[in-house]
């Protein structure tokens, strides 16, 4: 595969670029193909949530990675790292990754990632990056506050930077991805709670302590156990921290 960006299919309005990209991937288009849109009517977020953005003010990108191999095991971490690097190449911002794959700037969500995959054939890497959304244009009922890149950056400029960073990070060796994640880890040392698998009854809160080699979140539970939480299995809340810092969900 030779980078991301060509061929490109752009829609002025579509339901979801991920949906379009999935159809293209299933039809066998080459890896590196991207789908973008000015506006989505049914943008998808993680865990069945909706993703919405005012027309033309966010980068709405779905990139097809094909084939998908065991070497891509850390793809969910590599993608937000690529977004961080792209954004920092465009604007004086410091980006962090909130496991598994949100991008945060100063405790606010800048970008979200939704990866849908059919191994070993393909993965659709969906990225929603707020580029020029004004604070009063975000929905008031967001689970956590959001922010934009700003600084006069355009969605096309963001697209170019993200595609180029993505090409590098998607193929990066696992040790580099883990090291970079650790440098950008927004949760390490913070008190978190979770719902779902990842421990026995009663193990549902603790302190985040980085990631393991498979990209699971490592936590030390309040009972003193060291646990690995898989992103497909748990829902995190930062509720205890949120009591002290209302800026987080
Ligand atoms: C999340 O934070 O929940 C993930 C949001 C991912 C949104 C992007 S926008 C482009 C692509 N198309 C979609 O329908 N979703 C992703």
Tab-separated table of C-alpha atoms and ligand atoms in Angstrom:
chain	number	residue	atom	x	y	z
A	1	UNK	CA	0.000	0.000	0.000
A	2	UNK	CA	1.350	3.378	-0.982
A	3	UNK	CA	-0.024	5.929	1.477
A	4	UNK	CA	-3.549	7.246	1.901
A	5	UNK	CA	-5.372	9.738	-0.292
A	6	UNK	CA	-5.772	8.211	-3.746
A	7	UNK	CA	-8.213	7.388	-5.053
A	8	UNK	CA	-10.408	9.838	-3.148
A	9	UNK	CA	-14.189	9.940	-3.180
A	10	UNK	CA	-15.645	13.187	-1.829
A	11	UNK	CA	-19.307	13.791	-1.016
A	12	UNK	CA	-20.903	17.135	-0.344
A	13	UNK	CA	-23.436	15.284	1.803
A	14	UNK	CA	-23.512	11.609	2.701
A	15	UNK	CA	-24.896	9.519	5.528
A	16	UNK	CA	-21.547	8.324	6.892
A	17	UNK	CA	-18.137	8.235	5.245
A	18	UNK	CA	-17.448	5.028	7.183
A	19	UNK	CA	-20.536	3.444	5.657
A	20	UNK	CA	-19.431	4.462	2.142
A	21	UNK	CA	-15.879	3.272	2.785
A	22	UNK	CA	-17.099	-0.082	4.082
A	23	UNK	CA	-19.048	-0.623	0.879
A	24	UNK	CA	-16.017	0.306	-1.208
A	25	UNK	CA	-13.718	-1.906	0.856
A	26	UNK	CA	-16.110	-4.845	0.541
A	27	UNK	CA	-16.168	-4.239	-3.219
A	28	UNK	CA	-12.392	-4.565	-3.280
A	29	UNK	CA	-11.096	-1.021	-3.892
A	30	UNK	CA	-7.353	-0.669	-3.255
A	31	UNK	CA	-5.938	0.074	0.165
A	32	UNK	CA	-5.166	3.786	0.525
A	33	UNK	CA	-8.555	4.816	-0.895
A	34	UNK	CA	-10.208	7.568	1.134
A	35	UNK	CA	-13.755	8.843	1.477
A	36	UNK	CA	-14.393	12.397	2.688
A	37	UNK	CA	-17.495	14.517	3.110
A	38	UNK	CA	-18.399	18.118	3.761
A	39	UNK	CA	-21.360	16.949	5.803
A	40	UNK	CA	-22.745	13.698	7.214
A	41	UNK	CA	-26.383	13.042	8.007
A	42	UNK	CA	-25.773	9.884	10.067
A	43	UNK	CA	-22.163	10.121	11.224
A	44	UNK	CA	-21.243	7.207	13.441
A	45	UNK	CA	-19.338	7.368	16.706
A	46	UNK	CA	-18.022	4.625	18.954
A	47	UNK	CA	-20.419	2.485	20.950
A	48	UNK	CA	-23.323	3.213	18.638
A	49	UNK	CA	-23.256	6.942	19.339
A	50	UNK	CA	-23.888	9.639	16.764
A	51	UNK	CA	-21.181	11.962	15.497
A	52	UNK	CA	-22.259	15.328	14.159
A	53	UNK	CA	-20.453	18.423	12.960
A	54	UNK	CA	-21.522	21.600	11.157
A	55	UNK	CA	-20.982	21.380	7.370
A	56	UNK	CA	-17.440	22.073	6.225
A	57	UNK	CA	-16.028	22.650	9.698
A	58	UNK	CA	-14.664	19.217	10.535
A	59	UNK	CA	-12.483	16.753	8.696
A	60	UNK	CA	-14.738	13.744	8.037
A	61	UNK	CA	-12.453	11.065	6.744
A	62	UNK	CA	-12.610	7.315	6.249
A	63	UNK	CA	-9.423	5.682	5.026
A	64	UNK	CA	-9.224	2.104	3.803
A	65	UNK	CA	-6.371	-0.034	5.055
A	66	UNK	CA	-6.036	-3.247	3.062
A	67	UNK	CA	-4.929	-5.917	3.676
A	68	UNK	CA	-5.150	-5.951	7.464
A	69	UNK	CA	-2.521	-8.101	9.130
A	70	UNK	CA	-1.436	-9.142	12.624
A	71	UNK	CA	1.123	-6.327	12.442
A	72	UNK	CA	-1.736	-3.846	12.713
A	73	UNK	CA	-2.694	-4.991	16.213
A	74	UNK	CA	-2.020	-1.502	17.611
A	75	UNK	CA	-3.923	0.289	14.845
A	76	UNK	CA	-6.450	1.757	17.331
A	77	UNK	CA	-3.560	3.547	19.074
A	78	UNK	CA	-1.547	4.378	15.950
A	79	UNK	CA	-4.446	6.324	14.436
A	80	UNK	CA	-4.958	8.905	17.221
A	81	UNK	CA	-1.167	9.290	17.448
A	82	UNK	CA	-1.133	10.151	13.739
A	83	UNK	CA	-3.909	12.688	14.282
A	84	UNK	CA	-1.960	14.266	17.161
A	85	UNK	CA	1.151	14.567	15.021
A	86	UNK	CA	-0.775	15.996	12.065
A	87	UNK	CA	-2.518	18.603	14.200
A	88	UNK	CA	0.718	19.650	15.892
A	89	UNK	CA	2.310	20.129	12.454
A	90	UNK	CA	-0.436	22.638	11.621
A	91	UNK	CA	-1.120	24.544	14.830
A	92	UNK	CA	0.600	25.361	18.138
A	93	UNK	CA	-1.369	22.771	20.112
A	94	UNK	CA	-0.333	19.913	22.373
A	95	UNK	CA	-2.400	16.811	21.755
A	96	UNK	CA	-2.909	13.845	24.050
A	97	UNK	CA	-4.568	10.494	23.480
A	98	UNK	CA	-7.364	9.459	25.793
A	99	UNK	CA	-7.377	5.652	25.577
A	100	UNK	CA	-8.396	4.045	23.405
A	101	UNK	CA	-8.461	6.609	20.652
A	102	UNK	CA	-9.820	10.050	21.420
A	103	UNK	CA	-7.573	13.036	20.807
A	104	UNK	CA	-7.660	15.664	23.507
A	105	UNK	CA	-6.334	19.178	23.757
A	106	UNK	CA	-6.429	20.673	27.236
A	107	UNK	CA	-8.960	18.077	28.431
A	108	UNK	CA	-11.273	18.758	25.512
A	109	UNK	CA	-12.044	16.344	22.707
A	110	UNK	CA	-10.539	17.415	19.398
A	111	UNK	CA	-11.013	14.224	17.394
A	112	UNK	CA	-12.616	10.804	17.578
A	113	UNK	CA	-11.735	7.599	15.784
A	114	UNK	CA	-14.012	4.757	14.742
A	115	UNK	CA	-12.322	1.731	13.186
A	116	UNK	CA	-14.479	-0.895	11.534
A	117	UNK	CA	-12.668	-3.965	10.279
A	118	UNK	CA	-13.048	-7.202	8.421
A	119	UNK	CA	-9.765	-8.995	9.065
A	120	UNK	CA	-7.707	-10.013	7.170
A	121	UNK	CA	-9.188	-8.094	4.265
A	122	UNK	CA	-9.623	-4.499	5.323
A	123	UNK	CA	-10.129	-1.894	8.006
A	124	UNK	CA	-11.976	1.382	7.605
A	125	UNK	CA	-10.277	4.057	9.690
A	126	UNK	CA	-12.876	6.724	10.449
A	127	UNK	CA	-11.631	10.036	11.769
A	128	UNK	CA	-13.719	13.017	12.808
A	129	UNK	CA	-11.474	16.007	13.514
A	130	UNK	CA	-12.970	19.305	14.611
A	131	UNK	CA	-11.196	21.905	12.496
A	132	UNK	CA	-13.018	25.220	12.714
A	133	UNK	CA	-16.116	24.644	14.830
A	134	UNK	CA	-16.781	27.607	17.111
A	135	UNK	CA	-17.371	26.857	20.806
A	136	UNK	CA	-21.052	27.843	20.562
A	137	UNK	CA	-21.585	25.519	17.578
A	138	UNK	CA	-20.999	22.325	19.559
A	139	UNK	CA	-24.108	20.547	20.832
A	140	UNK	CA	-24.777	21.420	24.468
A	141	UNK	CA	-25.393	17.787	25.454
A	142	UNK	CA	-21.924	16.440	24.635
A	143	UNK	CA	-20.606	13.841	27.056
A	144	UNK	CA	-17.412	15.809	27.277
A	145	UNK	CA	-16.438	19.307	26.145
A	146	UNK	CA	-15.090	19.617	22.629
A	147	UNK	CA	-12.643	21.911	20.906
A	148	UNK	CA	-11.324	22.661	17.396
A	149	UNK	CA	-7.916	23.045	15.766
A	150	UNK	CA	-8.613	26.699	14.866
A	151	UNK	CA	-5.578	28.848	13.905
A	152	UNK	CA	-6.925	29.299	10.371
A	153	UNK	CA	-6.394	25.648	9.493
A	154	UNK	CA	-8.615	24.352	6.668
A	155	UNK	CA	-10.202	20.920	6.360
A	156	UNK	CA	-8.148	20.292	3.197
A	157	UNK	CA	-4.932	21.240	5.023
A	158	UNK	CA	-5.913	18.916	7.853
A	159	UNK	CA	-6.681	16.126	5.375
A	160	UNK	CA	-3.246	16.328	3.800
A	161	UNK	CA	-1.461	16.319	7.164
A	162	UNK	CA	-3.575	13.483	8.565
A	163	UNK	CA	-3.137	11.265	5.477
A	164	UNK	CA	0.602	11.733	5.552
A	165	UNK	CA	0.929	11.023	9.307
A	166	UNK	CA	-1.445	8.077	9.006
A	167	UNK	CA	0.713	6.417	6.352
A	168	UNK	CA	3.700	6.571	8.707
A	169	UNK	CA	1.990	5.499	11.929
A	170	UNK	CA	-0.140	2.688	10.523
A	171	UNK	CA	3.012	0.835	9.489
A	172	UNK	CA	5.106	1.847	12.533
A	173	UNK	CA	6.620	-0.933	14.655
A	174	UNK	CA	4.683	-1.777	17.813
A	175	UNK	CA	7.405	-0.551	20.187
A	176	UNK	CA	7.331	2.907	18.607
A	177	UNK	CA	3.542	3.072	18.848
A	178	UNK	CA	3.625	2.048	22.517
A	179	UNK	CA	6.373	4.573	23.315
A	180	UNK	CA	4.541	7.394	21.554
A	181	UNK	CA	1.265	6.473	23.208
A	182	UNK	CA	2.964	6.577	26.592
A	183	UNK	CA	4.281	10.047	25.846
A	184	UNK	CA	0.769	11.207	24.998
A	185	UNK	CA	-1.281	9.171	27.467
A	186	UNK	CA	-3.983	11.423	28.922
A	187	UNK	CA	-5.119	8.899	31.534
A	188	UNK	CA	-1.953	7.661	33.219
A	189	UNK	CA	-2.105	8.230	36.952
A	190	UNK	CA	-5.741	9.270	36.882
A	191	UNK	CA	-8.556	7.711	38.817
A	192	UNK	CA	-11.076	6.062	36.545
A	193	UNK	CA	-14.100	3.803	36.782
A	194	UNK	CA	-15.251	1.261	34.238
A	195	UNK	CA	-18.245	-0.849	33.414
A	196	UNK	CA	-17.842	-4.254	31.788
A	197	UNK	CA	-15.235	-6.990	31.754
A	198	UNK	CA	-11.746	-6.577	33.113
A	199	UNK	CA	-11.926	-7.861	36.636
A	200	UNK	CA	-14.016	-9.654	39.140
A	201	UNK	CA	-17.030	-8.241	40.881
A	202	UNK	CA	-15.967	-5.155	42.758
A	203	UNK	CA	-13.038	-4.316	40.493
A	204	UNK	CA	-14.590	-1.353	38.776
A	205	UNK	CA	-12.408	1.569	39.721
A	206	UNK	CA	-8.747	2.269	40.090
A	207	UNK	CA	-5.844	4.214	38.661
A	208	UNK	CA	-4.797	4.070	34.992
A	209	UNK	CA	-1.251	2.837	34.520
A	210	UNK	CA	-0.483	2.859	30.797
A	211	UNK	CA	-1.094	0.138	28.246
A	212	UNK	CA	0.102	-3.417	27.656
A	213	UNK	CA	1.702	-4.775	24.472
A	214	UNK	CA	-1.716	-5.459	22.937
A	215	UNK	CA	-2.955	-1.939	23.551
A	216	UNK	CA	-5.203	-2.816	26.482
A	217	UNK	CA	-5.502	-0.247	29.247
A	218	UNK	CA	-3.656	-1.296	32.388
A	219	UNK	CA	-5.270	-0.276	35.671
A	220	UNK	CA	-4.440	-0.877	39.298
A	221	UNK	CA	-7.805	-1.480	40.889
A	222	UNK	CA	-8.807	-0.119	44.281
A	223	UNK	CA	-8.362	-3.715	45.500
A	224	UNK	CA	-4.721	-3.543	44.400
A	225	UNK	CA	-5.071	-5.827	41.392
A	226	UNK	CA	-3.317	-5.095	38.114
A	227	UNK	CA	-5.844	-5.551	35.303
A	228	UNK	CA	-5.907	-5.146	31.537
A	229	UNK	CA	-9.051	-3.653	30.063
A	230	UNK	CA	-9.924	-4.240	26.412
A	231	UNK	CA	-11.506	-1.344	24.535
A	232	UNK	CA	-14.278	-3.541	23.145
A	233	UNK	CA	-15.239	-4.705	26.592
A	234	UNK	CA	-15.368	-1.706	28.871
A	235	UNK	CA	-16.884	1.727	29.069
A	236	UNK	CA	-14.748	4.185	30.970
A	237	UNK	CA	-15.852	7.083	33.045
A	238	UNK	CA	-13.664	9.598	34.742
A	239	UNK	CA	-16.327	10.238	37.321
A	240	UNK	CA	-14.165	10.421	40.392
A	241	UNK	CA	-11.765	12.776	38.671
A	242	UNK	CA	-14.694	14.710	37.270
A	243	UNK	CA	-15.816	15.624	40.751
A	244	UNK	CA	-12.572	17.519	41.115
A	245	UNK	CA	-12.415	18.647	37.513
A	246	UNK	CA	-15.821	19.250	35.928
A	247	UNK	CA	-14.177	19.687	32.518
A	248	UNK	CA	-14.082	15.918	31.982
A	249	UNK	CA	-16.947	13.516	31.517
B	1	LIG	C1	-16.052	8.721	18.381
B	1	LIG	O1	-15.365	9.522	19.012
B	1	LIG	O2	-17.063	8.208	18.880
B	1	LIG	C2	-15.652	8.363	16.970
B	1	LIG	C3	-16.152	9.372	15.997
B	1	LIG	C4	-15.759	9.052	14.561
B	1	LIG	C5	-16.446	9.981	13.595
B	1	LIG	C6	-15.931	9.830	12.195
B	1	LIG	S1	-16.443	11.152	11.148
B	1	LIG	C7	-15.845	10.309	9.761
B	1	LIG	C8	-16.188	8.847	9.945
B	1	LIG	N1	-17.528	8.552	9.457
B	1	LIG	C9	-18.351	8.203	10.446
B	1	LIG	O3	-19.557	7.912	10.305
B	1	LIG	N2	-17.706	8.212	11.617
B	1	LIG	C10	-16.312	8.573	11.452
